[in-house]
Tab-separated table of C-alpha atoms in Angstrom:
chain	number	residue	atom	x	y	z
K	11	MET	CA	25.732	15.540	-22.666
K	12	PRO	CA	28.263	17.722	-20.800
K	13	ALA	CA	28.152	21.439	-21.429
K	14	PRO	CA	31.074	23.235	-23.087
K	15	GLY	CA	33.809	23.890	-20.547
K	16	ASP	CA	32.778	21.177	-18.079
K	17	GLN	CA	36.000	19.280	-18.747
K	18	HIS	CA	37.951	22.081	-17.050
K	19	ARG	CA	35.884	22.035	-13.871
K	20	SER	CA	37.369	20.289	-10.858
K	21	ASP	CA	33.977	19.200	-9.518
K	22	ALA	CA	32.713	17.770	-12.813
K	23	ALA	CA	31.303	14.236	-12.670
K	24	ASN	CA	33.348	11.484	-14.220
K	25	PRO	CA	31.225	9.703	-16.862
K	26	PHE	CA	33.254	6.509	-16.388
K	27	GLU	CA	32.486	6.214	-12.674
K	28	GLU	CA	29.461	4.303	-11.489
K	29	ILE	CA	26.677	6.556	-10.243
K	30	LYS	CA	26.036	5.980	-6.574
K	31	PRO	CA	22.393	5.249	-5.811
K	32	ARG	CA	20.436	7.569	-3.575
K	33	ILE	CA	20.233	6.126	-0.076
K	34	ASN	CA	17.323	6.627	2.319
K	35	GLU	CA	17.934	5.115	5.705
K	36	TYR	CA	15.254	3.021	7.379
K	37	THR	CA	14.165	3.897	10.883
K	38	ALA	CA	14.345	1.324	13.671
K	39	GLN	CA	10.583	0.857	13.562
K	40	GLN	CA	10.600	0.316	9.789
K	41	ILE	CA	13.383	-2.255	10.088
K	42	ALA	CA	11.448	-4.149	12.756
K	43	THR	CA	8.315	-4.100	10.589
K	44	LEU	CA	10.189	-5.372	7.525
K	45	GLN	CA	11.892	-8.074	9.566
K	46	ALA	CA	8.553	-9.326	10.873
K	47	ARG	CA	7.103	-9.435	7.352
K	48	LEU	CA	10.097	-11.197	5.834
K	49	GLN	CA	10.090	-13.951	8.464
K	50	ARG	CA	6.589	-15.139	7.597
K	51	GLN	CA	6.155	-18.211	5.394
K	52	LEU	CA	4.084	-18.386	2.246
K	53	GLY	CA	0.647	-19.896	1.913
K	54	PRO	CA	-0.191	-22.688	-0.532
K	55	GLU	CA	-1.727	-20.257	-3.028
K	56	TYR	CA	1.728	-18.840	-3.793
K	57	ILE	CA	3.433	-22.171	-4.491
K	58	SER	CA	3.355	-23.853	-7.900
K	59	SER	CA	4.655	-27.262	-8.957
K	60	ARG	CA	5.849	-28.972	-12.118
K	61	ALA	CA	7.102	-32.396	-13.081
K	62	GLY	CA	10.743	-33.040	-12.216
K	63	PRO	CA	13.264	-35.796	-12.974
K	64	SER	CA	12.474	-39.401	-12.000
K	65	GLY	CA	8.780	-38.666	-11.501
K	66	THR	CA	9.292	-36.101	-8.746
K	67	LYS	CA	7.611	-32.727	-8.343
K	68	VAL	CA	9.528	-29.497	-8.250
K	69	HIS	CA	7.915	-26.697	-6.237
K	70	TYR	CA	8.652	-23.069	-7.027
K	71	ILE	CA	7.204	-19.578	-6.975
K	72	THR	CA	6.388	-17.855	-10.253
K	73	SER	CA	8.070	-14.606	-11.213
K	74	GLU	CA	4.906	-12.488	-11.242
K	75	LYS	CA	4.013	-13.580	-7.708
K	76	CYS	CA	7.563	-12.953	-6.518
K	77	ILE	CA	7.573	-9.419	-7.934
K	78	ALA	CA	4.116	-8.734	-6.476
K	79	LEU	CA	5.343	-9.860	-3.056
K	80	ALA	CA	8.404	-7.617	-3.311
K	81	ASN	CA	6.190	-4.629	-4.150
K	82	GLU	CA	3.934	-5.500	-1.237
K	83	ILE	CA	6.773	-5.842	1.273
K	84	PHE	CA	9.157	-3.083	0.174
K	85	GLY	CA	6.827	-0.848	-1.819
K	86	PHE	CA	6.845	-0.244	-5.542
K	87	ASN	CA	9.599	2.370	-5.112
K	88	GLY	CA	11.433	0.609	-2.291
K	89	TRP	CA	13.566	-1.775	-4.321
K	90	SER	CA	15.296	-2.101	-7.684
K	91	SER	CA	17.104	-4.756	-9.707
K	92	SER	CA	20.059	-4.550	-12.067
K	93	ILE	CA	21.989	-7.002	-14.223
K	94	GLN	CA	25.613	-7.183	-13.113
K	95	ASN	CA	27.052	-9.732	-15.529
K	96	ILE	CA	26.102	-12.034	-18.421
K	97	THR	CA	28.306	-15.003	-19.251
K	98	VAL	CA	27.726	-17.224	-22.293
K	99	ASP	CA	28.773	-20.764	-21.459
K	100	PHE	CA	28.354	-22.407	-24.847
K	101	VAL	CA	26.788	-21.908	-28.276
K	102	ASP	CA	26.477	-24.914	-30.571
K	103	GLU	CA	25.063	-24.885	-34.081
K	104	HIS	CA	24.222	-28.073	-35.940
K	105	PRO	CA	26.029	-28.116	-39.326
K	106	GLN	CA	23.140	-29.654	-41.255
K	107	THR	CA	19.940	-28.392	-39.609
K	108	LEU	CA	21.502	-25.121	-38.397
K	109	ARG	CA	19.706	-25.565	-35.079
K	110	VAL	CA	21.196	-23.611	-32.182
K	111	SER	CA	21.760	-24.806	-28.635
K	112	LEU	CA	23.199	-22.477	-26.015
K	113	GLY	CA	23.460	-21.839	-22.310
K	114	LEU	CA	24.316	-18.684	-20.371
K	115	SER	CA	24.305	-17.303	-16.838
K	116	VAL	CA	23.204	-13.902	-15.515
K	117	VAL	CA	24.036	-12.201	-12.214
K	118	VAL	CA	21.269	-9.909	-10.887
K	119	ARG	CA	21.499	-7.545	-7.927
K	120	VAL	CA	18.446	-6.433	-5.923
K	121	THR	CA	18.973	-3.197	-3.990
K	122	LEU	CA	16.725	-1.676	-1.332
K	123	ARG	CA	16.288	2.040	-0.833
K	124	ASP	CA	18.719	2.113	2.100
K	125	GLY	CA	21.506	0.604	-0.025
K	126	THR	CA	21.185	-2.992	1.210
K	127	TYR	CA	21.492	-5.428	-1.689
K	128	HIS	CA	21.681	-9.126	-2.502
K	129	GLU	CA	22.787	-10.645	-5.775
K	130	ASP	CA	22.627	-14.173	-7.143
K	131	ILE	CA	23.146	-16.109	-10.347
K	132	GLY	CA	20.549	-17.511	-12.706
K	133	TYR	CA	20.860	-19.860	-15.627
K	134	GLY	CA	19.086	-20.161	-18.969
K	135	ASN	CA	19.448	-22.613	-21.830
K	136	ILE	CA	17.694	-23.738	-24.993
K	137	GLU	CA	18.128	-26.712	-27.279
K	138	ASN	CA	17.622	-26.994	-31.039
K	139	CYS	CA	16.329	-23.499	-31.628
K	140	ARG	CA	15.808	-22.390	-35.208
K	141	GLY	CA	17.711	-19.125	-34.964
K	142	LYS	CA	20.369	-17.497	-32.833
K	143	ALA	CA	18.296	-14.402	-32.058
K	144	SER	CA	15.363	-16.298	-30.618
K	145	ALA	CA	17.750	-18.650	-28.785
K	146	PHE	CA	19.564	-15.797	-27.022
K	147	GLU	CA	16.279	-14.042	-26.278
K	148	LYS	CA	14.768	-17.035	-24.517
K	149	ALA	CA	17.956	-17.971	-22.661
K	150	LYS	CA	18.633	-14.441	-21.375
K	151	LYS	CA	15.063	-13.950	-20.171
K	152	GLN	CA	15.089	-17.302	-18.441
K	153	ALA	CA	18.408	-16.629	-16.736
K	154	THR	CA	17.414	-13.098	-15.668
K	155	THR	CA	14.132	-14.275	-14.137
K	156	ASP	CA	15.879	-17.115	-12.328
K	157	ALA	CA	18.554	-14.769	-10.966
K	158	LEU	CA	15.944	-12.225	-9.813
K	159	LYS	CA	13.987	-14.820	-7.850
K	160	ARG	CA	17.149	-16.222	-6.298
K	161	ALA	CA	18.309	-12.739	-5.287
K	162	LEU	CA	14.955	-11.847	-3.717
K	163	ARG	CA	14.792	-15.044	-1.672
K	164	ASN	CA	17.919	-13.951	0.200
K	165	PHE	CA	15.866	-11.290	1.997
K	166	GLY	CA	13.559	-13.723	3.794
K	167	ASN	CA	11.031	-16.541	3.806
K	168	VAL	CA	8.150	-14.528	2.404
K	169	LEU	CA	10.053	-13.939	-0.853
K	170	GLY	CA	10.563	-17.636	-1.580
K	171	ASN	CA	13.253	-18.798	0.802
K	172	CYS	CA	10.759	-20.943	2.736
K	173	ILE	CA	10.316	-23.235	-0.286
K	174	TYR	CA	13.774	-24.674	0.363
K	175	ASP	CA	12.595	-25.905	3.780
K	176	LYS	CA	11.523	-29.533	3.209
K	177	ASP	CA	9.608	-29.859	6.484
K	178	TYR	CA	7.559	-26.764	5.719
K	179	LEU	CA	7.024	-27.866	2.128
K	180	SER	CA	5.731	-31.302	3.114
K	181	LYS	CA	3.087	-29.687	5.344
K	182	VAL	CA	2.018	-26.736	3.237
K	183	ILE	CA	1.245	-28.845	0.151
K	184	LYS	CA	-1.407	-30.643	2.194
K	185	VAL	CA	-3.284	-27.425	2.872
K	186	LYS	CA	-6.129	-26.850	0.435
K	187	SER	CA	-5.959	-23.575	-1.401
K	188	THR	CA	-8.970	-22.074	-3.144
K	189	PRO	CA	-8.305	-20.199	-6.383
K	190	ALA	CA	-8.529	-16.439	-6.251
K	191	LYS	CA	-11.882	-15.033	-7.284
K	192	PHE	CA	-11.924	-13.140	-10.533
K	193	ASP	CA	-13.381	-9.660	-10.161
K	194	GLU	CA	-14.116	-7.825	-13.376
K	195	ASN	CA	-14.349	-4.507	-11.527
K	196	ASN	CA	-10.604	-4.658	-10.762
K	197	LEU	CA	-9.671	-4.668	-14.448
K	198	HIS	CA	-8.116	-1.560	-15.953
K	199	ARG	CA	-10.190	-1.007	-19.067
K	200	HIS	CA	-9.928	1.401	-21.954
K	201	SER	CA	-12.241	4.382	-21.736
K	202	ASP	CA	-14.166	3.127	-24.787
K	203	PHE	CA	-15.061	-0.092	-22.982
K	204	VAL	CA	-15.957	1.343	-19.592
K	205	LYS	CA	-19.613	0.826	-18.819
K	206	LYS	CA	-21.206	4.176	-18.208
K	207	GLU	CA	-23.976	4.137	-15.677
K	208	LYS	CA	-27.139	5.843	-16.842
K	209	GLN	CA	-28.114	8.624	-14.520
K	210	PRO	CA	-31.801	8.686	-13.566
K	211	GLU	CA	-33.798	11.387	-15.288
K	212	VAL	CA	-34.990	14.127	-12.977
K	213	ASP	CA	-38.674	15.084	-13.163
K	214	LEU	CA	-38.705	18.878	-13.108
K	215	GLU	CA	-42.463	19.134	-12.577
K	216	SER	CA	-42.352	17.153	-9.344
K	217	ILE	CA	-39.406	19.238	-8.118
K	218	ASP	CA	-41.271	22.496	-8.791
K	219	ALA	CA	-44.345	21.227	-6.962
K	220	ASP	CA	-42.324	20.161	-3.937
K	221	PHE	CA	-40.418	23.423	-3.981
K	222	PHE	CA	-43.517	25.575	-3.726
K	223	GLU	CA	-45.122	23.311	-1.135
K	224	ASP	CA	-42.236	24.054	1.227
K	225	PHE	CA	-43.163	27.755	1.157
K	226	GLY	CA	-46.891	27.245	1.716
K	227	ASP	CA	-46.705	28.310	5.376
K	228	PHE	CA	-45.051	31.644	4.585
K	229	ASP	CA	-46.797	34.919	3.754
K	230	GLU	CA	-45.629	37.695	1.536
K	231	ALA	CA	-44.794	39.743	4.614
K	232	ASP	CA	-42.213	37.142	5.656
K	233	PHE	CA	-40.153	37.921	2.582
K	234	CYS	CA	-40.418	41.711	2.829
K	235	MET	CA	-37.262	43.410	3.963
K	236	ALA	CA	-36.760	46.992	5.038
K	237	GLU	CA	-34.989	49.065	2.442
K	238	GLU	CA	-31.888	49.583	4.507
K	239	GLY	CA	-29.345	48.781	1.827
K	240	HIS	CA	-27.669	45.574	0.867
K	241	PRO	CA	-27.158	43.198	3.828
K	242	ASP	CA	-23.500	42.667	2.869
K	243	GLU	CA	-22.753	46.406	2.687
K	244	VAL	CA	-21.298	48.215	5.686
K	245	VAL	CA	-22.200	51.903	6.052
K	246	LEU	CA	-20.062	54.067	8.327
K	247	THR	CA	-21.824	56.937	10.096
K	248	ASN	CA	-20.360	60.456	9.998
K	249	GLN	CA	-18.753	61.066	13.395
K	250	SER	CA	-18.641	64.864	12.876
K	251	ALA	CA	-22.404	65.178	12.500
K	252	PRO	CA	-24.271	65.406	15.827
K	253	SER	CA	-26.175	62.321	16.682
K	254	ALA	CA	-29.920	62.274	17.002
K	255	GLN	CA	-29.706	61.600	20.709
K	256	ASN	CA	-27.695	64.799	21.466
K	257	LYS	CA	-30.014	67.156	19.526
K	258	PRO	CA	-32.243	69.403	21.718
K	259	PRO	CA	-35.959	68.830	21.345
K	260	GLU	CA	-37.533	71.103	18.755
K	261	PRO	CA	-40.383	73.340	19.929
K	262	VAL	CA	-43.809	72.262	18.892
K	263	ASN	CA	-45.905	74.950	17.221
K	264	ARG	CA	-49.441	74.493	18.438
K	265	PRO	CA	-52.367	76.565	17.122
K	266	PRO	CA	-53.887	79.083	19.598
K	267	GLN	CA	-56.845	77.765	21.445
K	268	THR	CA	-59.945	79.949	22.037
K	269	PRO	CA	-61.413	79.913	25.515
K	270	ASN	CA	-64.455	77.771	25.780
K	271	HIS	CA	-66.965	79.761	27.828
K	272	ALA	CA	-69.720	77.254	27.393
K	273	ASN	CA	-68.207	75.098	30.095
K	274	ARG	CA	-67.975	77.894	32.648
K	275	PRO	CA	-70.475	77.763	35.564
K	276	THR	CA	-73.163	80.522	35.567
K	277	GLY	CA	-73.661	80.697	39.337
K	278	PRO	CA	-71.465	82.212	41.989
K	279	VAL	CA	-67.933	80.831	42.289
K	280	PRO	CA	-66.288	80.544	45.683
K	281	GLY	CA	-63.504	83.105	46.100
K	282	PRO	CA	-60.138	82.743	47.730
K	283	SER	CA	-61.379	84.158	51.065
K	284	GLY	CA	-64.217	81.751	51.349
K	285	GLY	CA	-66.881	84.123	49.929
K	286	PHE	CA	-68.660	83.954	46.668
K	287	ARG	CA	-68.125	86.109	43.597
K	288	GLN	CA	-70.631	86.678	40.877
K	289	ASN	CA	-69.693	85.815	37.328
K	290	PRO	CA	-70.139	88.632	34.873
K	291	PRO	CA	-73.102	88.384	32.546
K	292	GLN	CA	-72.358	86.625	29.303
K	293	GLY	CA	-72.730	88.531	26.104
K	294	PRO	CA	-73.900	87.141	22.826
K	295	ARG	CA	-70.279	86.418	21.788
K	296	ASP	CA	-69.702	84.251	24.825
K	297	ARG	CA	-72.594	81.987	24.052
């Protein structure tokens, strides 16, 4: 809803104009990759058949496979579809049974993210339906699906255009196709129905025994650490205080030693001039 005063703005968006889609240009490499993918033909597992007029078989590709291929080729956010026009051709109601028969056509446009688009027409009809609502519902869905598949096939062979090649069709129907394997693990289940795997119980006694066996080769001294503070703490030394290396050595106070006269020789001792001098007699204190 526009804000009050927006009608007076010159740059206000016109609600009656069609909004231009956001365009993201493809690079040259991306275009070459898409072109190579779109040129490939489909395998037999993508092609279905039904009975046609005069005992013939009509080959086609189902809508869910066509949409899955488009998501695979362009990406889930690389393309979009829109209904351009719906035209009701006829609506007939029986006067007695009130059964409804109608036919209508739908034009669908498929647009890529770079702005490239193709559009085509699809048709839907129903005969002798009990009510108008159900008749229009079935006919519109049928016509929209038909138009979507016809618009997608304009992009290349891999999106269904190869089915219109009779030579290819006559050869591909002879190729045996094995049905796809059903894998229950790929199903998106509700959380109440998801199988929860039981985790194995852990034996704590065995873990404790193994834990202490790993430390059997260590002694108590291996776990002792010097009390130097926490290993993660950083202690800054005081730069103003003199370091231990620059301090002068402190004098050592030794106790006075008494002369030991017991080790002195009692005989004459040679003097400095080569003579002998006599030691003085030892008193009782010197013994």
